[in-house]
């Protein structure tokens, strides 16, 4: 499994966030500048709802912007963490239905945010593989390079959650 901490060859994204479907954005806390340097990203009021899976103080959003925080690792998730991912994906879908702009973010905007966004897309009728392809096409080929998360999506997060809770 390739993750941020274990794969220094994973490049930082070229943009702070990318629109996956109208109104649903995926992004991170870091971006690569034109000169190749890494730069931190701060969200202000560009979105109506920001969902954060890796919280860093001082990275926004501005006061008055709805902010949902659910820190999870870029690795195996337990039943409680999976339940939070499912709730965030449902909240993102509800916000989209209400015409709100949603950003789901993690460190680079590849894996953790990809899991939430992909589950939201699956909940809206995409297959897991269609959701992964769309995210990789719109965000980066590096999106969802954590194959465990892709396996979770293919099995179905509710099923994986149930199995994790039975194992605990």
XYZ file of N, CA and C in Angstrom:
504
model
N 0.845 -1.168 0.000
C 0.000 0.000 0.000
C 0.892 1.233 0.000
N 0.615 2.153 -0.889
C 1.386 3.394 -0.945
C 0.636 4.479 -0.185
N 1.294 5.077 0.759
C 0.696 6.182 1.497
C 1.687 7.331 1.558
N 1.192 8.493 1.937
C 2.009 9.703 1.954
C 3.284 9.525 2.748
N 3.193 8.954 3.931
C 4.361 8.837 4.785
C 5.366 7.811 4.312
N 4.936 6.873 3.474
C 5.807 5.784 3.064
C 6.301 5.908 1.630
N 5.776 6.836 0.880
C 6.116 6.957 -0.532
C 6.556 8.379 -0.865
N 7.828 8.699 -0.665
C 8.264 10.068 -0.965
C 8.159 10.417 -2.442
N 7.989 9.426 -3.329
C 7.887 9.704 -4.756
C 6.484 10.134 -5.180
N 5.524 10.142 -4.252
C 4.184 10.617 -4.576
C 4.237 12.135 -4.637
N 3.963 12.703 -5.795
C 4.089 14.162 -5.929
C 2.942 14.902 -5.259
N 3.239 16.085 -4.776
C 2.181 16.962 -4.290
C 1.313 17.348 -5.486
N 0.045 17.609 -5.260
C -0.830 17.974 -6.379
C -0.476 19.340 -6.968
N -0.882 19.533 -8.212
C -0.631 20.806 -8.903
C -1.659 21.875 -8.547
N -2.788 21.458 -8.002
C -3.831 22.418 -7.630
C -4.320 22.106 -6.215
N -4.753 23.126 -5.490
C -5.179 22.888 -4.119
C -6.435 22.023 -4.035
N -7.302 22.133 -5.022
C -8.515 21.323 -5.054
C -9.009 21.188 -6.485
N -9.795 20.137 -6.701
C -10.303 19.826 -8.040
C -11.784 19.480 -7.939
N -12.557 19.966 -8.905
C -13.988 19.659 -8.924
C -14.182 18.279 -9.553
N -14.785 17.370 -8.813
C -14.989 15.993 -9.277
C -16.309 15.889 -10.024
N -17.364 16.385 -9.460
C -18.660 16.568 -10.117
C -19.114 17.968 -9.724
N -20.066 18.554 -10.443
C -20.462 19.925 -10.107
C -20.798 20.087 -8.618
N -20.062 20.999 -7.984
C -20.285 21.318 -6.584
C -19.501 20.494 -5.584
N -18.898 19.390 -6.013
C -18.157 18.508 -5.104
C -16.676 18.543 -5.462
N -15.900 19.068 -4.537
C -14.474 19.282 -4.738
C -13.670 18.406 -3.795
N -12.467 18.081 -4.225
C -11.554 17.257 -3.446
C -10.222 17.986 -3.412
N -9.612 18.075 -2.223
C -8.361 18.804 -2.142
C -7.559 18.457 -0.910
N -6.528 19.262 -0.691
C -5.619 18.965 0.399
C -5.084 20.201 1.086
N -4.069 19.971 1.900
C -3.415 21.016 2.668
C -2.093 21.453 2.027
N -1.741 20.832 0.903
C -0.446 21.093 0.281
C -0.608 21.084 -1.234
N 0.204 21.891 -1.908
C 0.194 21.970 -3.362
C 1.632 22.173 -3.848
N 1.895 21.749 -5.076
C 3.208 21.969 -5.694
C 3.113 23.224 -6.559
N 4.042 24.147 -6.345
C 4.057 25.386 -7.119
C 4.683 25.133 -8.489
N 4.623 26.127 -9.354
C 5.224 25.993 -10.689
C 6.718 25.723 -10.619
N 7.373 26.228 -9.565
C 8.816 25.998 -9.418
C 9.120 24.631 -8.791
N 8.059 23.871 -8.472
C 8.259 22.540 -7.904
C 8.322 22.499 -6.395
N 8.211 23.648 -5.751
C 8.229 23.704 -4.288
C 6.856 23.320 -3.730
N 6.858 22.826 -2.513
C 5.598 22.515 -1.840
C 5.168 23.727 -1.024
N 3.885 24.011 -1.078
C 3.328 25.173 -0.399
C 2.040 24.749 0.311
N 1.797 25.305 1.491
C 0.572 24.955 2.199
C -0.621 25.690 1.608
N -1.789 25.104 1.807
C -3.041 25.630 1.274
C -3.940 26.015 2.445
N -4.533 27.185 2.366
C -5.500 27.623 3.361
C -6.835 27.856 2.656
N -7.887 27.258 3.209
C -9.241 27.449 2.686
C -9.845 28.638 3.415
N -10.478 29.519 2.654
C -11.121 30.683 3.268
C -12.634 30.509 3.194
N -13.265 31.146 2.211
C -14.733 31.054 2.103
C -15.162 30.607 0.702
N -14.299 29.847 0.047
C -14.588 29.382 -1.308
C -15.698 28.335 -1.359
N -15.966 27.702 -0.214
C -16.922 26.601 -0.150
C -17.933 26.853 0.952
N -19.093 26.211 0.839
C -20.137 26.325 1.855
C -19.942 25.306 2.971
N -19.343 24.175 2.627
C -19.071 23.107 3.579
C -17.667 22.582 3.317
N -16.857 22.511 4.353
C -15.518 21.923 4.255
C -15.480 20.725 5.190
N -15.112 19.588 4.644
C -14.936 18.370 5.429
C -13.451 18.062 5.481
N -12.921 17.941 6.692
C -11.496 17.786 6.894
C -11.194 16.441 7.534
N -10.315 15.675 6.890
C -9.934 14.349 7.368
C -8.554 14.348 8.006
N -7.865 15.472 7.925
C -6.567 15.692 8.569
C -6.531 17.169 8.920
N -6.724 17.475 10.199
C -6.848 18.879 10.597
C -5.502 19.464 10.964
N -5.202 20.597 10.352
C -3.995 21.352 10.669
C -4.422 22.749 11.085
N -4.051 23.194 12.275
C -4.436 24.537 12.728
C -3.975 25.612 11.745
N -4.834 26.607 11.555
C -4.490 27.725 10.689
C -4.748 27.487 9.211
N -5.356 26.367 8.861
C -5.601 26.047 7.450
C -7.047 26.285 7.044
N -7.822 26.938 7.925
C -9.181 27.309 7.588
C -10.167 26.197 7.843
N -11.372 26.446 7.466
C -11.915 27.566 6.707
C -12.203 28.780 7.594
N -12.678 29.853 6.925
C -13.026 31.076 7.633
C -14.204 30.840 8.577
N -14.314 31.676 9.607
C -15.496 31.602 10.475
C -16.760 31.774 9.637
N -17.792 31.043 10.009
C -19.052 31.109 9.280
C -19.197 30.041 8.213
N -18.093 29.398 7.838
C -18.152 28.296 6.881
C -18.338 27.012 7.684
N -19.326 26.216 7.316
C -19.544 24.958 8.025
C -18.315 24.072 7.857
N -17.837 23.533 8.977
C -16.607 22.733 8.967
C -16.850 21.444 9.741
N -16.752 20.325 9.061
C -16.893 19.012 9.678
C -15.525 18.349 9.688
N -15.082 17.905 10.866
C -13.748 17.337 11.025
C -13.876 15.903 11.505
N -13.208 14.981 10.808
C -13.175 13.582 11.186
C -11.793 13.029 10.818
N -10.790 13.211 11.693
C -9.438 12.737 11.373
C -9.395 11.207 11.283
N -8.840 10.726 10.186
C -8.640 9.288 10.011
C -7.242 9.055 9.449
N -6.682 7.858 9.679
C -5.372 7.555 9.103
C -5.488 7.227 7.617
N -4.374 7.306 6.935
C -4.293 6.884 5.534
C -3.870 5.413 5.551
N -4.710 4.599 6.166
C -4.419 3.177 6.342
C -5.655 2.469 6.823
N -5.495 1.288 7.397
C -6.659 0.523 7.851
C -7.538 1.340 8.805
N -8.855 1.239 8.607
C -9.814 1.975 9.418
C -10.634 1.005 10.256
N -10.972 1.437 11.476
C -11.832 0.603 12.314
C -13.295 0.960 12.039
N -14.202 0.257 12.683
C -15.625 0.454 12.436
C -16.095 1.866 12.722
N -15.589 2.473 13.789
C -15.974 3.841 14.134
C -15.486 4.828 13.075
N -14.264 4.656 12.608
C -13.724 5.540 11.574
C -14.510 5.387 10.269
N -14.847 4.154 9.922
C -15.639 3.919 8.710
C -17.027 4.539 8.832
N -17.632 4.454 10.018
C -18.941 5.076 10.226
C -18.856 6.579 9.991
N -17.778 7.203 10.435
C -17.587 8.635 10.202
C -17.429 8.966 8.732
N -16.691 8.140 8.007
C -16.526 8.341 6.563
C -17.886 8.265 5.871
N -18.687 7.281 6.251
C -20.022 7.125 5.665
C -20.880 8.356 5.963
N -20.845 8.842 7.210
C -21.632 10.034 7.582
C -21.174 11.262 6.801
N -19.856 11.443 6.647
C -19.362 12.583 5.881
C -19.822 12.510 4.428
N -19.742 11.335 3.826
C -20.167 11.174 2.431
C -21.657 11.491 2.278
N -22.463 11.046 3.235
C -23.898 11.344 3.179
C -24.145 12.840 3.353
N -23.405 13.483 4.274
C -23.552 14.927 4.480
C -23.129 15.700 3.225
N -22.076 15.236 2.564
C -21.643 15.876 1.319
C -22.740 15.770 0.264
N -23.348 14.602 0.146
C -24.445 14.420 -0.807
C -25.638 15.301 -0.484
N -25.986 15.399 0.795
C -27.096 16.263 1.205
C -26.796 17.721 0.862
N -25.551 18.147 1.102
C -25.162 19.523 0.787
C -25.242 19.776 -0.721
N -24.804 18.815 -1.522
C -24.905 18.961 -2.986
C -26.362 19.097 -3.409
N -27.221 18.257 -2.818
C -28.648 18.321 -3.150
C -29.246 19.681 -2.810
N -28.674 20.349 -1.812
C -29.139 21.674 -1.399
C -28.460 22.800 -2.192
N -27.640 22.427 -3.186
C -26.984 23.425 -4.024
C -25.758 24.071 -3.402
N -25.188 23.416 -2.406
C -24.009 23.970 -1.722
C -22.727 23.458 -2.359
N -21.659 24.252 -2.235
C -20.329 23.862 -2.728
C -19.595 23.168 -1.588
N -19.071 21.961 -1.860
C -18.469 21.119 -0.832
C -17.015 20.822 -1.188
N -16.125 20.973 -0.196
C -14.729 20.555 -0.325
C -14.469 19.459 0.699
N -13.937 18.333 0.228
C -13.476 17.259 1.102
C -11.963 17.263 0.982
N -11.260 17.374 2.130
C -9.811 17.514 2.050
C -9.089 16.637 3.064
N -7.858 16.305 2.683
C -6.933 15.569 3.557
C -5.550 16.199 3.335
N -4.482 15.438 3.397
C -3.147 16.043 3.233
C -2.919 16.493 1.797
N -2.903 15.563 0.864
C -2.669 15.909 -0.538
C -3.956 15.966 -1.352
N -5.033 15.485 -0.781
C -6.268 15.409 -1.556
C -6.263 14.214 -2.470
N -5.698 13.110 -2.004
C -5.617 11.890 -2.807
C -6.412 10.729 -2.193
N -6.056 10.302 -0.996
C -6.595 9.052 -0.453
C -7.798 9.221 0.464
N -7.608 9.858 1.601
C -8.709 9.983 2.565
C -9.871 10.758 1.971
N -9.569 11.883 1.344
C -10.644 12.654 0.702
C -11.252 11.853 -0.446
N -10.414 11.091 -1.147
C -10.917 10.251 -2.226
C -11.893 9.200 -1.743
N -11.644 8.643 -0.565
C -12.545 7.643 0.004
C -13.917 8.247 0.264
N -13.950 9.436 0.860
C -15.231 10.087 1.155
C -15.942 10.480 -0.140
N -15.224 11.106 -1.060
C -15.838 11.547 -2.311
C -16.334 10.344 -3.118
N -15.528 9.295 -3.203
C -15.949 8.109 -3.951
C -17.191 7.486 -3.324
N -17.234 7.407 -1.988
C -18.426 6.833 -1.351
C -19.652 7.710 -1.624
N -19.467 9.024 -1.624
C -20.588 9.908 -1.961
C -21.079 9.635 -3.385
N -20.147 9.413 -4.308
C -20.520 9.115 -5.693
C -21.215 7.759 -5.808
N -20.725 6.774 -5.067
C -21.362 5.447 -5.059
C -22.777 5.572 -4.500
N -22.925 6.338 -3.441
C -24.236 6.564 -2.822
C -25.191 7.239 -3.809
N -24.624 7.953 -4.796
C -25.431 8.651 -5.796
C -25.598 7.833 -7.081
N -25.120 6.568 -7.081
C -25.397 5.692 -8.213
C -24.217 5.224 -9.033
N -23.016 5.728 -8.798
C -21.831 5.255 -9.525
C -21.404 3.893 -8.973
N -20.758 3.112 -9.795
C -20.091 1.926 -9.264
C -18.796 2.392 -8.608
N -18.224 1.560 -7.773
C -16.957 1.915 -7.120
C -15.877 2.188 -8.159
N -15.776 1.336 -9.165
C -14.740 1.529 -10.185
C -14.969 2.799 -11.001
N -16.232 3.121 -11.305
C -16.526 4.375 -12.010
C -16.115 5.575 -11.161
N -16.408 5.519 -9.872
C -16.061 6.622 -8.976
C -14.548 6.804 -8.912
N -13.806 5.716 -8.791
C -12.337 5.794 -8.723
C -11.789 6.370 -10.027
N -12.287 5.896 -11.175
C -11.821 6.419 -12.466
C -12.091 7.917 -12.595
N -13.281 8.338 -12.203
C -13.648 9.750 -12.302
C -12.739 10.608 -11.410
N -12.511 10.156 -10.187
C -11.656 10.905 -9.260
C -10.229 10.999 -9.791
N -9.709 9.907 -10.311
C -8.347 9.939 -10.863
C -8.261 10.838 -12.084
N -9.309 10.857 -12.896
C -9.315 11.706 -14.094
C -9.406 13.185 -13.723
N -10.187 13.510 -12.701
C -10.422 14.909 -12.354
C -9.406 15.468 -11.357
N -8.915 14.629 -10.412
C -7.987 15.116 -9.385
C -6.541 14.833 -9.755
N -6.221 13.549 -9.929
C -4.844 13.152 -10.218
C -4.801 11.647 -10.406
N -3.890 11.155 -11.246
C -3.699 9.702 -11.331
C -3.256 9.113 -9.989
N -2.746 9.957 -9.088
C -2.313 9.503 -7.761
C -3.479 9.383 -6.791
N -4.625 9.911 -7.152
C -5.786 9.838 -6.260
C -6.154 8.377 -6.023
N -6.469 8.073 -4.780
C -6.824 6.723 -4.343
C -5.746 5.702 -4.703
N -4.482 6.099 -4.546
C -3.396 5.130 -4.750
C -3.268 4.191 -3.546
N -3.988 4.470 -2.464
C -4.075 3.549 -1.339
C -5.055 2.451 -1.752
N -4.536 1.330 -2.184
C -5.373 0.243 -2.712
C -6.326 -0.332 -1.673
N -5.979 -0.220 -0.379
C -6.894 -0.680 0.657
C -8.203 0.102 0.582
N -8.126 1.402 0.351
C -9.337 2.214 0.245
C -10.149 1.825 -0.989
N -9.475 1.493 -2.085
C -10.185 1.036 -3.280
C -10.878 -0.299 -2.976
N -10.198 -1.179 -2.251
C -10.818 -2.445 -1.848
C -12.042 -2.192 -0.972
N -11.928 -1.238 -0.041
C -13.078 -0.887 0.802
C -14.263 -0.460 -0.063
N -13.987 0.384 -1.059
C -15.061 0.879 -1.916
C -15.696 -0.248 -2.723
N -14.896 -1.143 -3.237
C -15.426 -2.263 -4.027
C -16.275 -3.200 -3.179
N -15.874 -3.403 -1.928
C -16.642 -4.270 -1.029
C -17.887 -3.561 -0.508
N -17.836 -2.241 -0.446
C -18.921 -1.441 0.128
C -18.568 -1.060 1.552
N -18.571 0.239 1.841
C -18.141 0.694 3.159
C -19.014 0.152 4.283
N -20.307 0.006 4.049
C -21.176 -0.533 5.104
C -20.805 -1.974 5.425
N -20.485 -2.741 4.405
C -20.071 -4.131 4.610
C -18.738 -4.192 5.351
N -17.780 -3.377 4.924
C -16.467 -3.347 5.577
C -16.617 -2.915 7.029
N -17.474 -1.943 7.269
C -17.707 -1.478 8.648
C -18.255 -2.612 9.513
N -19.237 -3.313 9.006
C -19.818 -4.422 9.752
C -18.766 -5.486 10.063
N -17.954 -5.821 9.073
C -16.903 -6.826 9.285
C -15.871 -6.348 10.303
N -15.515 -5.071 10.246
C -14.552 -4.514 11.207
C -15.113 -4.562 12.626
N -16.391 -4.217 12.750
C -17.006 -4.216 14.083
C -17.123 -5.636 14.636
N -17.367 -6.610 13.781
C -17.427 -7.990 14.227
C -16.054 -8.472 14.686
N -15.008 -7.977 14.032
C -13.643 -8.380 14.373
C -13.144 -7.722 15.659
N -13.748 -6.573 16.036
C -13.268 -5.834 17.210
C -13.647 -6.484 18.496
